[in-house]
């Protein structure tokens, strides 16, 4: 098989699915590679990358520049929107995995956050309606592949929870504590499980931000519809989502 | 060496034209052309598979011919045959490609592979298999190997590779196979007609050799598409 390398250095070697990368005595299969009968082969079209592994062998992976097929795995941080709640759980639609947006609405994986996974302390007395409301954007972590219908998610960490919510009057709320958010117009306080995010540490460049802004508008149409039902303007909402991402 | 009508040797197969990223909104796509046969393949996904919990992914194959694809178009009496034909082709695609896709890496999801034949012709199914394989690779679906496919047929006792429509009509035995070159595995085999065991073995050998040539074309195309991305 041809290993079409455009430059002489091994780092830039382009590999195609099925290309042999080496033997399992020297390599471990990472992302985009697989092991079979003593050899490690590429599974994607991309650039070959090697990192030193634990047991003296190198971890070889194949990296693609463009969008990769994203699926939630256990431990991934996901951004999701609450679709409905009941006393035992909150149903959500996962809209982004590890910072990568899932394009269309039909690709939004359903998830659920059970009452006992909302927070780390006092889990028996959790009231779901004091943590989430439909329409909220929540940062959560995948704890299990769950059942056929949903992934199981958890917000039991300080940095997980609601990052964007609208008040009953329809205005984007400002967080005032880890349990409360306040509507800036009516001054009404509402209970939520608020996420502790370091907003200033967003490291994306200005050009990336522009790209993300466009993509956001396409990705969250259901929430836009929900917001427009509750209020008349959405401009503040777009800016906030960009900042939180 | 005996030459065929179009100047090719007996064991020479035509080189298909393969391009990727033809359908902008799809996850991955490909366009392949061999002679007059033209096929577009697009892959969509991953969609959540809500029917049952599966540790592996699922791929749904849709095979359709455009209304203008066949030479004799619009015969309403043939509608049932066309639908059956398409369904069998989709099943063949499923059987062949399921061996090359690493579905264990996509739990609870499903992908859709849509094959659209723009112009039908000899070598349509092998071309569709190659198109689907390239489209999956373009879409970033993890594959064990790229798959290529070709037809071998026996005309007047001689085995020829990648037959034209006239050669197919004269043939007594046709063999279509899908082959993964790096893994050295025949993924799918379909034969019609009568042959001896030796002939069958020889045909398989010729077919795998020709598939190797097709894989070179596929790899060229993938390299080009990679360089175009940079």
XYZ file of C-alpha atoms in Angstrom:
475
model
C 0.000 0.000 0.000
C 1.189 3.502 -0.685
C 2.037 5.775 2.194
C 1.858 9.080 0.403
C 4.067 11.416 2.417
C 4.316 14.928 1.091
C 7.397 15.777 3.152
C 10.384 13.781 4.318
C 9.708 13.940 8.070
C 7.767 11.027 9.520
C 5.506 13.391 11.456
C 3.686 14.534 8.340
C 3.029 11.088 6.960
C -0.469 10.837 5.543
C -2.087 7.471 6.070
C -5.290 5.947 4.713
C -7.553 3.334 6.315
C -5.873 -0.053 6.177
C -2.299 1.228 6.038
C -0.014 -0.664 8.363
C 1.549 1.646 10.955
C 3.757 -0.866 12.721
C 3.840 -3.880 15.001
C 2.188 -4.129 18.416
C 5.610 -4.762 19.914
C 6.505 -1.131 19.309
C 3.150 0.639 18.998
C -0.192 0.936 20.761
C -3.279 1.891 18.766
C -4.623 5.325 19.731
C -7.417 7.363 18.207
C -8.033 6.524 14.580
C -6.049 3.281 14.628
C -6.762 -0.334 15.448
C -4.843 -3.478 16.330
C -5.129 -6.756 14.477
C -2.978 -9.890 14.598
C 0.146 -8.248 15.914
C -0.013 -5.144 13.761
C -1.360 -1.625 14.196
C -3.274 -0.195 11.253
C -4.813 3.171 10.437
C -8.599 3.522 10.503
C -8.886 7.090 9.237
C -7.450 9.249 6.471
C -5.159 11.636 8.245
C -1.762 12.497 9.631
C 0.125 9.959 11.705
C 1.052 11.137 15.189
C 3.059 9.398 17.861
C 3.157 10.017 21.591
C 5.193 8.147 24.162
C 3.090 5.635 26.042
C 3.380 4.186 29.541
C 4.968 0.853 28.829
C 7.771 1.968 26.528
C 5.681 1.595 23.389
C 4.492 4.622 21.466
C 0.801 5.462 21.098
C 0.137 6.069 17.445
C -2.994 7.926 16.362
C -4.367 9.324 13.145
C -5.573 12.898 13.222
C -7.905 14.607 10.804
C -8.100 18.367 10.576
C -11.745 18.641 9.650
C -14.703 17.639 11.717
C -14.522 14.149 13.098
C -17.490 11.965 13.867
C -18.316 12.933 17.459
C -20.057 10.703 19.884
C -20.410 11.190 23.629
C -18.112 8.907 25.583
C -17.941 8.341 29.319
C -16.122 11.287 30.872
C -16.825 13.731 28.043
C -18.033 17.186 28.901
C -21.192 17.982 26.954
C -23.338 21.049 26.515
C -27.022 20.236 26.442
C -30.420 21.866 26.507
C -33.119 20.810 28.942
C -36.179 19.572 27.068
C -38.401 18.535 29.951
C -38.249 17.874 33.653
C -40.067 15.788 36.197
C -39.569 15.114 39.875
C -36.956 12.418 39.277
C -34.921 13.611 36.301
C -34.296 16.222 33.660
C -34.401 15.191 30.010
C -31.892 16.977 27.810
C -30.754 17.094 24.206
C -26.965 16.998 23.814
C -25.897 19.752 21.436
C -22.131 19.710 21.749
C -19.514 17.177 22.832
C -16.096 18.300 24.106
C -16.531 21.643 22.402
C -17.581 20.152 19.077
C -21.102 20.977 17.964
C -23.471 18.292 16.757
C -24.825 19.789 13.567
C -28.482 19.153 13.038
C -31.354 18.639 15.432
C -31.769 15.024 14.406
C -28.164 14.427 15.481
C -28.780 15.714 19.013
C -28.427 12.738 21.281
C -31.010 12.494 24.070
C -29.656 12.422 27.606
C -30.960 12.570 31.104
C -29.753 13.922 34.406
C -31.176 11.958 37.293
C -32.011 13.678 40.555
C -29.167 11.924 42.365
C -26.666 13.159 39.762
C -27.571 16.847 39.986
C -25.136 17.678 42.745
C -22.533 15.946 44.911
C -23.966 16.607 48.388
C -27.404 16.006 49.930
C -28.535 13.933 46.953
C -31.708 12.617 48.604
C -33.307 16.035 48.921
C -32.719 17.297 45.400
C -35.651 19.091 43.809
C -35.173 18.982 40.057
C -37.322 22.067 39.433
C -34.985 24.048 41.685
C -32.015 22.935 39.573
C -33.148 23.048 35.935
C -36.014 24.313 33.845
C -36.903 23.493 30.226
C -34.874 25.626 27.847
C -31.827 25.948 30.099
C -28.416 25.339 28.596
C -26.472 23.035 30.871
C -22.869 21.825 30.999
C -22.800 18.192 32.079
C -20.553 15.164 32.059
C -21.341 11.775 30.579
C -21.331 9.114 33.283
C -22.798 6.200 31.351
C -23.994 5.169 27.911
C -27.331 4.648 29.600
C -30.130 2.826 27.868
C -31.489 2.904 24.350
C -33.228 6.214 24.858
C -30.659 8.374 26.636
C -27.161 8.930 27.829
C -26.870 9.382 31.582
C -25.316 12.705 32.522
C -24.215 14.296 35.742
C -23.801 17.871 36.938
C -22.302 16.897 40.296
C -19.257 19.110 39.988
C -18.733 22.806 40.615
C -18.001 23.616 36.994
C -21.097 21.782 35.752
C -24.677 23.007 35.758
C -26.756 25.742 34.183
C -24.787 28.217 32.097
C -27.662 30.005 30.433
C -31.263 30.367 31.515
C -34.224 32.608 30.828
C -36.424 33.934 33.581
C -40.199 33.472 33.625
C -40.446 36.973 32.189
C -38.223 35.934 29.304
C -34.971 37.745 30.029
C -31.571 36.116 30.242
C -30.774 35.721 33.908
C -27.613 36.694 35.733
C -26.175 34.181 38.219
C -25.939 35.597 41.748
C -24.894 32.462 43.637
C -24.399 28.732 42.990
C -28.104 28.190 43.716
C -29.719 31.321 42.335
C -30.065 33.373 39.181
C -31.772 36.747 38.925
C -33.720 38.350 36.127
C -32.102 41.729 35.385
C -35.410 43.374 34.477
C -37.958 42.104 37.011
C -35.336 41.430 39.715
C -37.030 38.114 40.467
C -34.667 35.422 41.783
C -34.998 31.874 40.487
C -33.366 28.701 41.758
C -30.950 26.846 39.478
C -27.898 24.627 39.861
C -25.461 27.195 38.527
C -22.163 26.187 36.913
C -18.939 27.805 38.088
C -17.343 28.874 34.836
C -14.276 31.017 34.394
C -15.750 33.221 31.678
C -12.584 35.258 31.008
C -10.453 32.227 30.204
C -11.898 31.612 26.733
C -8.813 31.145 24.593
C -10.320 31.234 21.115
C -8.970 33.739 18.600
C -11.204 36.389 17.093
C -11.564 34.558 13.780
C -12.623 31.383 15.538
C -15.221 33.335 17.467
C -16.783 34.583 14.254
C -16.998 31.038 12.936
C -18.540 29.804 16.149
C -21.058 32.608 16.170
C -22.388 31.563 12.780
C -22.549 27.939 13.755
C -24.374 28.657 16.992
C -27.261 30.265 15.193
C -27.735 27.196 13.069
C -27.357 24.719 15.856
C -29.818 25.904 18.469
C -33.035 26.560 16.570
C -35.260 24.818 19.111
C -33.959 26.927 21.933
C -34.299 30.017 19.789
C -37.928 29.141 19.244
C -38.370 28.633 22.946
C -36.704 31.933 23.741
C -38.710 33.820 21.184
C -41.845 32.373 22.647
C -40.872 33.743 26.013
C -39.441 37.028 24.885
C -39.145 39.212 21.840
C -35.406 39.650 21.251
C -32.547 37.158 21.175
C -29.415 39.212 20.563
C -28.148 38.986 24.145
C -28.655 35.211 24.080
C -26.328 34.687 21.121
C -23.533 36.672 22.720
C -23.803 34.806 26.003
C -23.658 31.401 24.364
C -20.547 32.422 22.456
C -18.865 33.578 25.643
C -19.683 30.414 27.526
C -18.393 28.200 24.718
C -1.480 -10.749 -26.125
C -5.026 -10.684 -27.327
C -6.686 -7.304 -27.302
C -10.333 -6.624 -26.640
C -12.524 -4.351 -28.691
C -11.604 -1.242 -26.763
C -7.892 -2.030 -26.873
C -7.561 -3.351 -23.352
C -5.820 -6.573 -22.413
C -7.916 -9.405 -20.995
C -6.912 -8.674 -17.447
C -6.882 -4.906 -17.709
C -9.533 -3.000 -15.841
C -10.502 0.596 -16.500
C -9.433 3.158 -13.962
C -12.411 4.733 -12.224
C -12.617 8.468 -11.675
C -13.121 9.161 -7.963
C -13.749 12.501 -6.240
C -14.750 13.291 -2.686
C -16.655 16.110 -0.967
C -19.233 16.355 -3.685
C -22.248 16.864 -1.399
C -21.605 19.818 0.898
C -24.205 19.100 3.553
C -23.342 15.419 3.964
C -20.884 14.074 6.521
C -18.907 12.534 3.658
C -19.522 11.994 -0.025
C -17.984 10.667 -3.198
C -18.568 10.675 -6.929
C -17.275 7.807 -9.050
C -17.336 7.277 -12.764
C -16.324 4.232 -14.786
C -17.042 4.391 -18.494
C -20.602 5.648 -18.689
C -21.595 4.502 -15.201
C -21.883 7.408 -12.767
C -22.626 7.144 -9.059
C -22.906 9.672 -6.228
C -22.703 8.443 -2.661
C -23.380 10.489 0.463
C -23.088 9.523 4.112
C -25.085 11.134 6.916
C -24.843 10.706 10.654
C -24.302 9.870 13.410
C -27.937 9.832 14.414
C -29.025 8.461 17.753
C -30.386 4.956 17.400
C -33.282 5.015 19.821
C -34.839 1.660 18.992
C -32.611 -0.516 21.112
C -29.403 -0.246 23.054
C -26.510 -1.399 20.914
C -22.827 -1.247 21.737
C -22.174 -1.151 18.019
C -23.241 1.313 15.413
C -25.692 0.606 12.662
C -25.437 1.523 9.002
C -28.474 1.845 6.779
C -27.837 1.585 3.047
C -30.131 3.232 0.534
C -29.576 2.374 -3.089
C -31.525 4.302 -5.658
C -31.334 4.833 -9.357
C -32.267 8.231 -10.697
C -35.340 8.155 -12.967
C -33.075 8.933 -15.934
C -30.410 6.371 -15.028
C -31.521 3.416 -17.105
C -31.325 3.310 -20.884
C -34.950 2.274 -21.251
C -36.624 4.724 -18.947
C -40.104 5.017 -17.662
C -41.522 1.561 -18.276
C -44.071 1.456 -15.486
C -44.437 -2.305 -15.766
C -40.847 -2.704 -14.643
C -41.356 -0.772 -11.437
C -41.398 -3.861 -9.198
C -38.234 -5.218 -10.746
C -36.414 -1.968 -10.252
C -37.370 -1.785 -6.607
C -36.269 -5.371 -6.030
C -33.043 -4.705 -7.887
C -32.330 -1.712 -5.693
C -33.138 -3.632 -2.562
C -30.787 -6.473 -3.521
C -28.061 -3.992 -4.309
C -28.510 -2.368 -0.901
C -28.226 -5.773 0.734
C -25.057 -6.517 -1.225
C -23.597 -3.186 -0.105
C -24.529 -4.005 3.469
C -22.858 -7.413 3.341
C -19.710 -6.106 1.717
C -19.135 -2.891 3.627
C -20.139 -4.145 7.060
C -16.831 -5.990 7.096
C -14.834 -2.839 6.599
C -16.555 -0.432 8.989
C -15.396 -0.384 12.604
C -18.909 -0.241 13.991
C -17.702 -1.087 17.475
C -16.494 2.500 17.769
C -19.949 4.023 17.373
C -22.272 2.866 20.136
C -25.945 3.731 20.021
C -25.721 5.525 16.671
C -26.672 4.955 13.107
C -25.257 6.232 9.831
C -27.080 6.402 6.524
C -25.264 5.695 3.275
C -27.210 6.921 0.259
C -26.086 5.633 -3.116
C -27.607 7.397 -6.095
C -26.908 5.990 -9.534
C -26.991 8.817 -12.046
C -26.285 6.662 -15.047
C -26.524 2.906 -14.957
C -24.167 0.581 -16.769
C -22.000 -2.521 -16.505
C -20.028 -2.650 -13.292
C -22.614 -0.624 -11.382
C -22.609 -2.608 -8.151
C -18.804 -2.867 -7.768
C -18.581 0.842 -8.474
C -21.242 1.518 -5.832
C -19.237 -0.469 -3.287
C -16.157 1.614 -4.017
C -18.171 4.832 -3.890
C -19.634 3.939 -0.504
C -16.229 2.997 0.881
C -14.673 6.279 -0.222
C -17.629 8.285 1.070
C -17.346 6.645 4.497
C -13.636 7.425 4.602
C -14.335 11.008 3.590
C -16.875 11.277 6.372
C -14.397 10.224 9.011
C -16.041 6.890 9.803
C -13.381 4.509 11.071
C -12.718 1.787 8.530
C -10.583 -1.320 8.785
C -9.593 -0.954 5.150
C -10.675 0.646 1.881
C -12.768 -1.640 -0.259
C -12.579 -2.018 -4.006
C -14.629 -4.243 -6.233
C -14.729 -5.495 -9.799
C -16.394 -7.977 -12.108
C -14.706 -10.873 -13.864
C -16.507 -12.803 -16.568
C -15.851 -15.728 -18.840
C -16.389 -15.171 -22.564
C -15.728 -18.076 -24.936
C -13.581 -19.795 -22.352
C -11.440 -16.751 -21.615
C -11.590 -14.811 -18.373
C -11.793 -11.056 -18.758
C -11.805 -8.390 -16.122
C -14.127 -5.377 -16.010
C -16.308 -6.348 -18.968
C -18.253 -3.922 -21.113
C -21.977 -4.383 -21.729
C -21.419 -6.399 -24.930
C -18.872 -8.675 -23.265
C -21.243 -9.249 -20.364
C -24.006 -10.288 -22.727
C -21.751 -12.867 -24.382
C -20.411 -14.225 -21.111
C -21.358 -17.582 -19.639
C -20.104 -16.877 -16.159
C -19.838 -13.642 -14.151
C -18.159 -13.102 -10.839
C -18.396 -9.900 -8.828
C -16.128 -9.545 -5.873
C -15.334 -6.911 -3.281
C -11.830 -7.030 -1.870
C -9.911 -5.293 0.917
C -6.363 -4.995 -0.367
C -4.353 -4.316 2.771
C -6.216 -6.878 4.796
C -6.143 -9.328 1.878
C -9.741 -10.289 2.502
C -12.501 -10.953 0.032
C -15.492 -9.231 1.579
C -18.230 -10.149 -0.877
C -18.558 -12.577 -3.705
C -21.394 -12.990 -6.139
C -21.290 -15.363 -9.073
C -23.779 -16.220 -11.794
C -23.562 -18.824 -14.511
C -21.573 -22.015 -14.928
C -17.890 -22.520 -14.307
C -15.375 -25.144 -13.340
C -13.583 -24.956 -9.988
C -10.323 -23.997 -11.685
C -12.036 -21.273 -13.594
C -13.614 -19.972 -10.403
C -10.293 -19.933 -8.571
C -8.626 -18.201 -11.485
C -11.399 -15.662 -11.667
C -11.050 -14.855 -7.973
C -7.325 -14.395 -8.425
C -7.786 -12.098 -11.406
C -10.443 -10.198 -9.514
C -8.298 -9.601 -6.460
C -5.425 -8.465 -8.651
C -7.678 -6.006 -10.473
C -9.054 -4.766 -7.167
C -5.510 -4.025 -6.118
C -5.227 -1.717 -9.115
C -8.485 -0.009 -8.175
C -7.243 0.480 -4.616
C -4.292 2.405 -6.024
C -6.735 4.772 -7.698
C -8.668 5.121 -4.444
C -5.534 5.944 -2.503
C -4.513 8.526 -5.126
C -7.903 10.154 -4.781
C -7.706 10.175 -0.974
C -4.249 11.745 -1.086
C -5.530 14.436 -3.427
C -8.491 15.160 -1.202
C -6.194 15.347 1.835
C -3.913 17.792 0.080
C -6.887 19.859 -1.040
C -7.911 20.201 2.605
C -4.559 21.688 3.641
